[in-house]
mmCIF file of C-alpha atoms in Angstrom:
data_model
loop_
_atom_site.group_PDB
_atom_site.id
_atom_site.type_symbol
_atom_site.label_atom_id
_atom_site.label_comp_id
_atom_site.label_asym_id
_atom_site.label_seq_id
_atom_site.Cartn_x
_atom_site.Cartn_y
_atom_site.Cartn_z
ATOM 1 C CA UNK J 14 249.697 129.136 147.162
ATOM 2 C CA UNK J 15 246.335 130.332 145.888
ATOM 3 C CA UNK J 16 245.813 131.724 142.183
ATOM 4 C CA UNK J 17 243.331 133.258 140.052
ATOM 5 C CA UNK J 18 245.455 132.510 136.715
ATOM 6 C CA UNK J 19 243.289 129.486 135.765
ATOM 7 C CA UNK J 20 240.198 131.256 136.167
ATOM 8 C CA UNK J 21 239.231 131.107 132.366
ATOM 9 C CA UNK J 22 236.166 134.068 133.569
ATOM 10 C CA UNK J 23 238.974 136.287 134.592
ATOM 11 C CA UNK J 24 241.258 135.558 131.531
ATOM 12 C CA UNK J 25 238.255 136.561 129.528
ATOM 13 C CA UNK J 26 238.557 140.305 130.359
ATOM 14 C CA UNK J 27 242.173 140.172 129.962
ATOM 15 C CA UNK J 28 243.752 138.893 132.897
ATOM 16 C CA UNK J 29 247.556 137.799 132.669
ATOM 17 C CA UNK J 30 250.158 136.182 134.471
ATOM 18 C CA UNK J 31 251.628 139.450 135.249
ATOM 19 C CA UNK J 32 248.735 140.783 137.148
ATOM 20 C CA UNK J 33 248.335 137.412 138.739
ATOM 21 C CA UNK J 34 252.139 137.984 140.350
ATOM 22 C CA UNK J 35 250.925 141.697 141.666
ATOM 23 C CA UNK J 36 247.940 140.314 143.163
ATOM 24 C CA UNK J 37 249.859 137.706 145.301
ATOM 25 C CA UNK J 38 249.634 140.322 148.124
ATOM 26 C CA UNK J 39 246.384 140.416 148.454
ATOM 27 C CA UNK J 40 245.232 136.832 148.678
ATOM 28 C CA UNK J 41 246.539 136.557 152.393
ATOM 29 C CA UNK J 42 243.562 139.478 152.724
ATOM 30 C CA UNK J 43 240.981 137.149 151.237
ATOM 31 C CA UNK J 44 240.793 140.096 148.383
ATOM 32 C CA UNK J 45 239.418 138.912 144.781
ATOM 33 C CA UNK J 46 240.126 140.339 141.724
ATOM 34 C CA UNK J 47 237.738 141.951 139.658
ATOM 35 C CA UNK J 48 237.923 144.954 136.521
ATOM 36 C CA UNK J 49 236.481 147.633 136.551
ATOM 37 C CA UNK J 50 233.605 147.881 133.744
ATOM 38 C CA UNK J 51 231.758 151.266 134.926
ATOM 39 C CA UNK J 52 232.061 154.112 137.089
ATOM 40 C CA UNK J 53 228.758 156.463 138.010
ATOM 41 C CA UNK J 54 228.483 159.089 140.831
ATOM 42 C CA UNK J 55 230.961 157.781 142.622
ATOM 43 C CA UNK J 56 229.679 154.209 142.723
ATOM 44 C CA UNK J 57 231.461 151.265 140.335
ATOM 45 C CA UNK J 58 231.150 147.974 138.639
ATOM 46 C CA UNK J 59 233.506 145.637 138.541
ATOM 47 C CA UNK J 60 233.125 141.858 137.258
ATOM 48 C CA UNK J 61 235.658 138.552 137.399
ATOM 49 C CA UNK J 62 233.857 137.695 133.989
ATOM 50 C CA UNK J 63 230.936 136.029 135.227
ATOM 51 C CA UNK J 64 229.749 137.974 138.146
ATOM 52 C CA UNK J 65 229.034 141.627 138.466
ATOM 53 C CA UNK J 66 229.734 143.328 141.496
ATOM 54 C CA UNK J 67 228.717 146.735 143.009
ATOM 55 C CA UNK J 68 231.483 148.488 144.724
ATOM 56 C CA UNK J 69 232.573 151.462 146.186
ATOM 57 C CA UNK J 70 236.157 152.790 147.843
ATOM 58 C CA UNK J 71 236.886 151.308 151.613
ATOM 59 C CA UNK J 72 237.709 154.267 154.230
ATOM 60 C CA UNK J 73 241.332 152.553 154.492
ATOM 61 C CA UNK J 74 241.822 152.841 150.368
ATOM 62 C CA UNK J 75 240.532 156.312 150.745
ATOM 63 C CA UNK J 76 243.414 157.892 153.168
ATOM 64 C CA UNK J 77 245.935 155.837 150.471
ATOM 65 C CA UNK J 78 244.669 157.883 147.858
ATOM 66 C CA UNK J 79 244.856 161.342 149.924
ATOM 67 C CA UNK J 80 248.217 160.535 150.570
ATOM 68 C CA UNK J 81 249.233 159.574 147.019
ATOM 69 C CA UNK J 82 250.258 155.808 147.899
ATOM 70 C CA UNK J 83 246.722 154.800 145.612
ATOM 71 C CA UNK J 84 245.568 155.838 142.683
ATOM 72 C CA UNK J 85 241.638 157.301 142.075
ATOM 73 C CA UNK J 86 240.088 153.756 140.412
ATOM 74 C CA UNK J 87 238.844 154.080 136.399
ATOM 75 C CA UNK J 88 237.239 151.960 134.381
ATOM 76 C CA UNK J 89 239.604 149.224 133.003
ATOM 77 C CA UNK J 90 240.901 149.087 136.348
ATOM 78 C CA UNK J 91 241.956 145.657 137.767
ATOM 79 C CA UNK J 92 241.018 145.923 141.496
ATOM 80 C CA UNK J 93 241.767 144.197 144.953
ATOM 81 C CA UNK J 94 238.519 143.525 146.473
ATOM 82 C CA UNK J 95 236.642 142.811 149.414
ATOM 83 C CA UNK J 96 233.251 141.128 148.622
ATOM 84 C CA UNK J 97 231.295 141.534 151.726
ATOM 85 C CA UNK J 98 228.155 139.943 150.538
ATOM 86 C CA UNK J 99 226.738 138.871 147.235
ATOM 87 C CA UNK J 100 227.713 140.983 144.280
ATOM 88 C CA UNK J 101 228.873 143.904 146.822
ATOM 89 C CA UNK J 102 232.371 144.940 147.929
ATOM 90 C CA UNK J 103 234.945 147.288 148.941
ATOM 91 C CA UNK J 104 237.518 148.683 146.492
ATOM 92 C CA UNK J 105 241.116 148.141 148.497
ATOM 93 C CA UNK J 106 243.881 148.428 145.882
ATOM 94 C CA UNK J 107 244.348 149.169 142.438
ATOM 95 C CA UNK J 108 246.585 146.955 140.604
ATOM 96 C CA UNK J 109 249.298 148.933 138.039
ATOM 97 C CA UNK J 110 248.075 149.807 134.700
ATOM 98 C CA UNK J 111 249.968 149.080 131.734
ATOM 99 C CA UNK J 112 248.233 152.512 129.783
ATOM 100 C CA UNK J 113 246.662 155.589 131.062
ATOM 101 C CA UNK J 114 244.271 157.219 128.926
ATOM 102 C CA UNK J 115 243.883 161.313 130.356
ATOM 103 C CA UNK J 116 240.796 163.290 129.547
ATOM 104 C CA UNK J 117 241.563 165.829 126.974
ATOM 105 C CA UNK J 118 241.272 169.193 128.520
ATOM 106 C CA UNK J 119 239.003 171.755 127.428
ATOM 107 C CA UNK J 120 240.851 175.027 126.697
ATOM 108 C CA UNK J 121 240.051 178.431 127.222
ATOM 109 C CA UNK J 122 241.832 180.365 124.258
ATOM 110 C CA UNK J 123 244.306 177.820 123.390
ATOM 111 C CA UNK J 124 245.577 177.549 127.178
ATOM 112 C CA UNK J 125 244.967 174.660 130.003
ATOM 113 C CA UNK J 126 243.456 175.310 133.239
ATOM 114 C CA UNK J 127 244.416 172.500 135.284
ATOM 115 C CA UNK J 128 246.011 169.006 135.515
ATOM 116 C CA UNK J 129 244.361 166.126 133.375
ATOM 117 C CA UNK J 130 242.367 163.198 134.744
ATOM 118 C CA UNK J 131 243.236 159.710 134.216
ATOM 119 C CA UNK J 132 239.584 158.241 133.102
ATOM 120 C CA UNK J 133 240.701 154.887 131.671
ATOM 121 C CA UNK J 134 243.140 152.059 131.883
ATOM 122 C CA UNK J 135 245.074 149.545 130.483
ATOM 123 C CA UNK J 136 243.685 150.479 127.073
ATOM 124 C CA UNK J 137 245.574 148.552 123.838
ATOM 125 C CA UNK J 138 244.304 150.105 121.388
ATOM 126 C CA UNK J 139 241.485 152.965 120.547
ATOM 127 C CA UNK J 140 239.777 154.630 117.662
ATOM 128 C CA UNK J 141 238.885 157.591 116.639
ATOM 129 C CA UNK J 142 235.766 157.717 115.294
ATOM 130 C CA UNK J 143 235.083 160.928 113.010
ATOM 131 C CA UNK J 144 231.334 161.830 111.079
ATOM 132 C CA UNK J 145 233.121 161.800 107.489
ATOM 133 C CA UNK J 146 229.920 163.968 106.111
ATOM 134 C CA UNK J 147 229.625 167.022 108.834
ATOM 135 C CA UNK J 148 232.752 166.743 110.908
ATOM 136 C CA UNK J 149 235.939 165.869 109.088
ATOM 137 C CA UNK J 150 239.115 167.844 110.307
ATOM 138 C CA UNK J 151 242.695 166.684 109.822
ATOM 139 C CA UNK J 152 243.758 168.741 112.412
ATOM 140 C CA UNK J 153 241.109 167.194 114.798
ATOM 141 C CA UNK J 154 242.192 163.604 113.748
ATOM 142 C CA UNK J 155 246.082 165.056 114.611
ATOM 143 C CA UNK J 156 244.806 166.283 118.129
ATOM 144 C CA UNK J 157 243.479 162.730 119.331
ATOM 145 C CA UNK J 158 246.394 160.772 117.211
ATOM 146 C CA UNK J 159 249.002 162.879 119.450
ATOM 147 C CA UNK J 160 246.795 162.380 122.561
ATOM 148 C CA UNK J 161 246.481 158.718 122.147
ATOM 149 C CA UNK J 162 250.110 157.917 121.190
ATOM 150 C CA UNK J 163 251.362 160.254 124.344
ATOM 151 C CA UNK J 164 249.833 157.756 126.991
ATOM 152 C CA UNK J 165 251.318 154.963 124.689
ATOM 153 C CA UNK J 166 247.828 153.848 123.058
ATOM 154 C CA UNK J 167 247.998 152.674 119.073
ATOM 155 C CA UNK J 168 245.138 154.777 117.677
ATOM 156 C CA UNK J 169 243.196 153.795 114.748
ATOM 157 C CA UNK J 170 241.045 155.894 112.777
ATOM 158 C CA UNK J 171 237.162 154.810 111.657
ATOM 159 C CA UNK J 172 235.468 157.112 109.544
ATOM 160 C CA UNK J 173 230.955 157.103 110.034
ATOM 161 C CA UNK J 174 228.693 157.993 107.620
ATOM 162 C CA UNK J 175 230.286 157.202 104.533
ATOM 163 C CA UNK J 176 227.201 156.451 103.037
ATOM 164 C CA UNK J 177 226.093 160.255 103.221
ATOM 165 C CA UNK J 178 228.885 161.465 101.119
ATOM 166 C CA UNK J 179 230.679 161.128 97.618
ATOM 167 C CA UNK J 180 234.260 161.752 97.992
ATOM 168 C CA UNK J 181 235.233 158.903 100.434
ATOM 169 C CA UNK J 182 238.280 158.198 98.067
ATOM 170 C CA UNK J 183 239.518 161.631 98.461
ATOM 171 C CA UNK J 184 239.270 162.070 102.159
ATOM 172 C CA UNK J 185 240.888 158.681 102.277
ATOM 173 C CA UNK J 186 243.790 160.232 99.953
ATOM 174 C CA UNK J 187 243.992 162.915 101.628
ATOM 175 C CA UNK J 188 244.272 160.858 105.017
ATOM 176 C CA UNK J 189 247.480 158.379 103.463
ATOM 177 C CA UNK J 190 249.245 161.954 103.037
ATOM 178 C CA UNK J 191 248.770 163.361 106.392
ATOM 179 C CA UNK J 192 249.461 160.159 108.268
ATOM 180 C CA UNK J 193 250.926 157.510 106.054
ATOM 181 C CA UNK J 194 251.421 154.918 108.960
ATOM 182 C CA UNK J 195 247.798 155.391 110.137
ATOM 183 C CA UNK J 196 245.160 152.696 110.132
ATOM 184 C CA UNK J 197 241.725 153.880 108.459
ATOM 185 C CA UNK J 198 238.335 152.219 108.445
ATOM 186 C CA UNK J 199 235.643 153.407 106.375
ATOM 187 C CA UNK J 200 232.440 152.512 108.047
ATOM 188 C CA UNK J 201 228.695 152.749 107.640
ATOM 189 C CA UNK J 202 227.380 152.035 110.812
ATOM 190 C CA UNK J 203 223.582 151.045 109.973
ATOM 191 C CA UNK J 204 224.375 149.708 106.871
ATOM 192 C CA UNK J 205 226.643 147.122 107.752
ATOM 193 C CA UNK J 206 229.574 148.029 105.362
ATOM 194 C CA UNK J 207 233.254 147.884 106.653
ATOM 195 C CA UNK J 208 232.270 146.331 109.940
ATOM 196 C CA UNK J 209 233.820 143.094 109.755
ATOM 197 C CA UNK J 210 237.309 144.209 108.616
ATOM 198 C CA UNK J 211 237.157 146.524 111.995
ATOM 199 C CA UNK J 212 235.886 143.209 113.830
ATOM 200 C CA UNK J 213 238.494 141.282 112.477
ATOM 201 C CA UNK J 214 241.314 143.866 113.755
ATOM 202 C CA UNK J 215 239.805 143.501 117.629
ATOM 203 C CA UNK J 216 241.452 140.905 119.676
ATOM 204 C CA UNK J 217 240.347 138.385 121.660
ATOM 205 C CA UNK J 218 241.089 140.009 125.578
ATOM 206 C CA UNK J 219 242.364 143.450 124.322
ATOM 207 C CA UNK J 220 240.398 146.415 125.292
ATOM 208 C CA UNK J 221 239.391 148.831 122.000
ATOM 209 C CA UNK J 222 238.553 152.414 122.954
ATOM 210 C CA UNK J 223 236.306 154.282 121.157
ATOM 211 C CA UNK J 224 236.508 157.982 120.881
ATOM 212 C CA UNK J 225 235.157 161.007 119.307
ATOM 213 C CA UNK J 226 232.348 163.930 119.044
ATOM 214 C CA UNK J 227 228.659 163.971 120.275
ATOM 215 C CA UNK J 228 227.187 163.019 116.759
ATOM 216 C CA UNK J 229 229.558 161.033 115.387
ATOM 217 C CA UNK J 230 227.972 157.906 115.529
ATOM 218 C CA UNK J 231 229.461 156.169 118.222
ATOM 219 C CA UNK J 232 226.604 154.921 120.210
ATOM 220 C CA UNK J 233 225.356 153.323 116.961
ATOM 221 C CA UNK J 234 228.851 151.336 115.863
ATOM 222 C CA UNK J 235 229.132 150.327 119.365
ATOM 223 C CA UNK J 236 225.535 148.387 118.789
ATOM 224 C CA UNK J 237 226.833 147.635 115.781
ATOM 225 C CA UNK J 238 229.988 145.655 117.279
ATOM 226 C CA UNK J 239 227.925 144.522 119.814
ATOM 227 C CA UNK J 240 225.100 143.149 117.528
ATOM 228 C CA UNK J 241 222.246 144.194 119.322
ATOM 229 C CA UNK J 242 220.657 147.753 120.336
ATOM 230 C CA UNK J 243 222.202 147.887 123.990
ATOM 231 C CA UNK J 244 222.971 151.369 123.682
ATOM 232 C CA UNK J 245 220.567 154.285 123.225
ATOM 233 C CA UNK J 246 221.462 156.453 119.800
ATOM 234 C CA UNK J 247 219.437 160.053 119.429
ATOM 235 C CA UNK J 248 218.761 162.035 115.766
ATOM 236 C CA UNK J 249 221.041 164.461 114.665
ATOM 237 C CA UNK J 250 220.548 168.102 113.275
ATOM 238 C CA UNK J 251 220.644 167.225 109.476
ATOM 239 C CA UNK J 252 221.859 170.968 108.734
ATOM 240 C CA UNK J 253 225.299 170.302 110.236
ATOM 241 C CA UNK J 254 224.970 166.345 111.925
ATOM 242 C CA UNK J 255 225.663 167.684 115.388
ATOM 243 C CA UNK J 256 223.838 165.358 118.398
ATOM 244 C CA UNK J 257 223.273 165.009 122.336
ATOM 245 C CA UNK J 258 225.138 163.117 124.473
ATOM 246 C CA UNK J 259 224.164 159.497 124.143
ATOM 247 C CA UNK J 260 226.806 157.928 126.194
ATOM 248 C CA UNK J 261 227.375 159.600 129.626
ATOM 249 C CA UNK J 262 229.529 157.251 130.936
ATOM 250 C CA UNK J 263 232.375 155.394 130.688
ATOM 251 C CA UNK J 264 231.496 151.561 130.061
ATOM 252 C CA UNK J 265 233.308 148.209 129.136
ATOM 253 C CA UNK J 266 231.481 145.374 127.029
ATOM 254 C CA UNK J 267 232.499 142.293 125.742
ATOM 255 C CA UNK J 268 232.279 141.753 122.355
ATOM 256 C CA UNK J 269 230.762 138.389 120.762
ATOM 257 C CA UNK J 270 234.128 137.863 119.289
ATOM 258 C CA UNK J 271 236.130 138.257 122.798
ATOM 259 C CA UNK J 272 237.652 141.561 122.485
ATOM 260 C CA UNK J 273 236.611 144.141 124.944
ATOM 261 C CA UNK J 274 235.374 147.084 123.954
ATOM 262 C CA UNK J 275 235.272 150.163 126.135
ATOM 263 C CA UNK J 276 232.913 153.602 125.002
ATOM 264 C CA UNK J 277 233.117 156.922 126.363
ATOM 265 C CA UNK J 278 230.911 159.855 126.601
ATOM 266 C CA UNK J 279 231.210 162.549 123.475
ATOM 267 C CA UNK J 280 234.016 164.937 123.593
ATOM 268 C CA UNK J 281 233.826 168.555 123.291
ATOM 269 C CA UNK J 282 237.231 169.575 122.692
ATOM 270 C CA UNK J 283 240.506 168.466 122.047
ATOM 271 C CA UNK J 284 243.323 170.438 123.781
ATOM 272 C CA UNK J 285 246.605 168.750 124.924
ATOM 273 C CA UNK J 286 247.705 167.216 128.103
ATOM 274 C CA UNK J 287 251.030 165.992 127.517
ATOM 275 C CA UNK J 288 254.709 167.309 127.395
ATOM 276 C CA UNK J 289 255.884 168.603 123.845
ATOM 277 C CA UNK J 290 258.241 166.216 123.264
ATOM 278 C CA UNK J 291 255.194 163.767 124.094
ATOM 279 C CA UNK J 292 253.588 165.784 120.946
ATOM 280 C CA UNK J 293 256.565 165.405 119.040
ATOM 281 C CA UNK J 294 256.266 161.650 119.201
ATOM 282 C CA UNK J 295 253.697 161.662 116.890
ATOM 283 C CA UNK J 296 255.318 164.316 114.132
ATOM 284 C CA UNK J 297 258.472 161.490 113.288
ATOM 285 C CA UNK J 298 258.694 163.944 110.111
ATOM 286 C CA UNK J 299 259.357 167.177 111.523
ATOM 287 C CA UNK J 300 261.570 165.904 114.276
ATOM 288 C CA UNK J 301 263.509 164.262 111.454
ATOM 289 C CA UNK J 302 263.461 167.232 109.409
ATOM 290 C CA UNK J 303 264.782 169.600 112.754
ATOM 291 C CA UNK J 304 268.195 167.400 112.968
ATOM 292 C CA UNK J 305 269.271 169.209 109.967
ATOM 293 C CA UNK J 306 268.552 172.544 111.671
ATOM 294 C CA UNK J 307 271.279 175.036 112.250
ATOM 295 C CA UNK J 308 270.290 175.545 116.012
ATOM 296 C CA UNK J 309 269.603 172.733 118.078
ATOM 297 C CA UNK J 310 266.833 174.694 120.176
ATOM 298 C CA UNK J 311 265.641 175.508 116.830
ATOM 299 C CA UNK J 312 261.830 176.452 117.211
ATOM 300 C CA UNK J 313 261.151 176.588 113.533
ATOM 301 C CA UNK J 314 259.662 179.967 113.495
ATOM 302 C CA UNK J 315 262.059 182.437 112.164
ATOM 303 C CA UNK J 316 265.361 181.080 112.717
ATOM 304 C CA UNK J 317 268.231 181.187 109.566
ATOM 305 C CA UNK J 318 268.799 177.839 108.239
ATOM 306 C CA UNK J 319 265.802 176.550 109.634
ATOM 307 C CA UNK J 320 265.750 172.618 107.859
ATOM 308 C CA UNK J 321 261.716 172.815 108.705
ATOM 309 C CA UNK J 322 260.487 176.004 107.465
ATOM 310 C CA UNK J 323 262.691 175.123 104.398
ATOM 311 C CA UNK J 324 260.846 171.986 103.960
ATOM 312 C CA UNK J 325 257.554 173.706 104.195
ATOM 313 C CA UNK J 326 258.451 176.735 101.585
ATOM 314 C CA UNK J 327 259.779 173.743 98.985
ATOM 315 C CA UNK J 328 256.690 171.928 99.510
ATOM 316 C CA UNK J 329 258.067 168.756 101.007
ATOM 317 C CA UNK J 330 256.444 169.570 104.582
ATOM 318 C CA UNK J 331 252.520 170.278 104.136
ATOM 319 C CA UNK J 332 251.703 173.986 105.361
ATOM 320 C CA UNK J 333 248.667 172.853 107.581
ATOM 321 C CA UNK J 334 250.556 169.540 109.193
ATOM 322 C CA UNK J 335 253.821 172.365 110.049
ATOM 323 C CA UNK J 336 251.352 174.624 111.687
ATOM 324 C CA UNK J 337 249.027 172.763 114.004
ATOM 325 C CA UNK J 338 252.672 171.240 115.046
ATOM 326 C CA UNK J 339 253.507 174.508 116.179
ATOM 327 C CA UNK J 340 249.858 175.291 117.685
ATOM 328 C CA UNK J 341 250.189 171.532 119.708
ATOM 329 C CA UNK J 342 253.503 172.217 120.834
ATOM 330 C CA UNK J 343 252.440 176.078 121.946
ATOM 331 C CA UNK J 344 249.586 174.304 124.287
ATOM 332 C CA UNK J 345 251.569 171.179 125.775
ATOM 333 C CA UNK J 346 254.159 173.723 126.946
ATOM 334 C CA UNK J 347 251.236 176.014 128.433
ATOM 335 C CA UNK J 348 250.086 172.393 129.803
ATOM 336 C CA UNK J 349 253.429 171.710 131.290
ATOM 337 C CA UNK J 350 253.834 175.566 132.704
ATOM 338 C CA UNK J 351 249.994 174.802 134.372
ATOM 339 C CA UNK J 352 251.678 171.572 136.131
ATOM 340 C CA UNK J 353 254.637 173.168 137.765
ATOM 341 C CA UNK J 354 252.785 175.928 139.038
ATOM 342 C CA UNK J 355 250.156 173.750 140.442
ATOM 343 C CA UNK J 356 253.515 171.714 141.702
ATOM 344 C CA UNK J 357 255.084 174.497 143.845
ATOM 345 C CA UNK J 358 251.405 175.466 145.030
ATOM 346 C CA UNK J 359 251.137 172.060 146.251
ATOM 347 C CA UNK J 360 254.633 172.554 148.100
ATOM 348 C CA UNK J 361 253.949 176.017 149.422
ATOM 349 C CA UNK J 362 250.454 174.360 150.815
ATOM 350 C CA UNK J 363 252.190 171.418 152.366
ATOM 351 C CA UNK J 364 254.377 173.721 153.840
ATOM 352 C CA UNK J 365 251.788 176.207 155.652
ATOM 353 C CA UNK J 366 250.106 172.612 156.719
ATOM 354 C CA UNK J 367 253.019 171.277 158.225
ATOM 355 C CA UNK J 368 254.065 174.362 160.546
ATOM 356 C CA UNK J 369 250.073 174.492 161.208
ATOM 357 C CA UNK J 370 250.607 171.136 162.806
ATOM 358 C CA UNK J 371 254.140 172.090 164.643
ATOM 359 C CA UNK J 372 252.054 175.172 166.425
ATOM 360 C CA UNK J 373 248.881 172.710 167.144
ATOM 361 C CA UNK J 374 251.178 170.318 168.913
ATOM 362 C CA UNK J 375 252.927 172.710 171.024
ATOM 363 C CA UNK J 376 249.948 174.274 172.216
#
């Protein structure tokens, strides 16, 4: 029986013995495997580690992914394909992903507007890169950490810039006492300084994410990693550091040192896409803290013998931390009430479609 789990190219941009079993299926189909490294205008590019390919979606995959029996491919994908001619093919499966990563949806007062995409898989880890001079926010940081660990992704934190300022050591504090258990790397990107203990935490064959604002510095700490000048990097406004979008797509590289890295296009706002006890996942304290609460639907805003408000009036629970938990949890259920309406929509529609087709075929 044919494999691809010696292919040492393949291996390279993290194949495994576990996708080698799921693509089985395919080989009868003459199908190769290949990930997903781009996505633009509805084109992609895919690679088995030493080839590059330029694909797009068969017809056939197409009606699977009406129908809900495929899912839309991203970048990280790992992909059934047919290669028609050189470096060309046809998309015709998508193999499972161990992680998701969703866009975060933009909010209009607090409140989501639709379901969120999937725009990346099988991410390991990802980090969250912040401009320590113009753009530092603990809440912000709390945003992506409860985005990130909500499609199961370890995040990491890297703080830019740290050349341009003069408290590093107290941001850093400050950082240990919001999120004890969070990794933190203080970088300056053009410099050089505290990029090889980042380096050195990237693994050979696991993807790193990069994430953050249009300004942050991104685009140049991906060059950085990358140790060249493959991606374009703009000037900021020095009044208040804010930039253009450099990247403006999605886009996977390999780093000299084997891991993969994958950067994505600035992002303009953080609002939640997950469930709120998805969002609880990453506040360990408070849900600790609510077992000792009177009521057991206890929403810690008012309630007697609240064990959470008590903790924040004794100073054991930090004011801001206790209410961006109750801001985060006040969106993902808005996000959740935005997905069962769409939901029953969906079901009404199907509905009206499938009596449309009973009165077509009795005509």
């Amino acid at each position: 029986m044919q494999t691809f789990l010696n292919e040492i190219t393949l291996k390279t941009y993290g194949w495994s013995e576990e996708r080698n079993a799921q693509f089985l299926r395919y080989i009868s189909f003459g199908y190769i495997p290949l990930r997903i490294i781009r996505e633009d205008r509805g084109y992609y590019y895919g690679t088995d580690g030493k080839t590059r390919y330029l694909l797009s979606r068969s017809g056939a995959f197409n009606n699977f992914v009406d129908l809900g029996v495929q899912q839309t491919p991203v970048v990280g994908d790992w992909c059934a394909v047919d290669s028609y001619e050189q470096g060309k093919g046809l998309i015709e499966g998508v193999l499972s992903r161990t992680t998701s990563y969703h866009k975060p949806l933009v909010y209009e007062e607090g409140y989501g507007s639709k379901e969120s995409d999937t725009v990346a898989a099988n991410i390991d880890s990802a980090g969250i890169v912040i401009d320590s001079k113009y753009d530092f926010n603990l809440r912000r940081i709390e945003r992506f950490v409860s985005l990130l660990s909500a499609d199961y992704i370890k995040p990491y934190l890297i703080l830019t810039k740290i050349d341009l300022i003069d408290n590093l050591q107290e941001l850093q504090e400050s950082i240990v006492q919001r999120f004890p258990d969070l990794v933190v790397f203080s970088i300056d990107s053009l410099g050089g300084d505290g990029i090889e203990p980042l380096l050195a935490s990237l693994k050979e064959r696991e993807t790193f994410m990069l994430l953050g604002a249009s300004g942050a510095g991104k685009s140049t700490l991906v060059n950085r990693l990358l140790g060249s000048s493959l991606i374009k990097t703009q000037e900021v406004r020095s009044a208040d550091g804010k930039g253009r979008h450099t990247t403006t797509s999605r886009e996977l590289h390999l780093l000299p040192n084997g891991a993969l890295l994958l950067d994505t296009p600035g992002i303009r706002g953080v609002g939640m896409n997950s469930s709120a006890a998805e969002i609880a996942e990453s506040f360990s304290d408070i849900v600790e803290l609510s077992k000792s609460c009177r009521f057991d639907d206890c929403t810690h805003t008012g309630e007697p013998n609240c064990a959470v408000q008590h903790a924040v009036e004794s100073g054991l629970l930090e004011r801001d931390r206790y209410e961006n938990y109750l801001q985060l949890i006040g969106e993902a259920v808005s996000y959740e009430q935005v997905i069962q309406d769409r939901k029953k929509k969906d079901k009404e529609l199907g509905k009206i479609l499938y009596q449309y087709r009973r009165e077509s075929l009795r005509k």
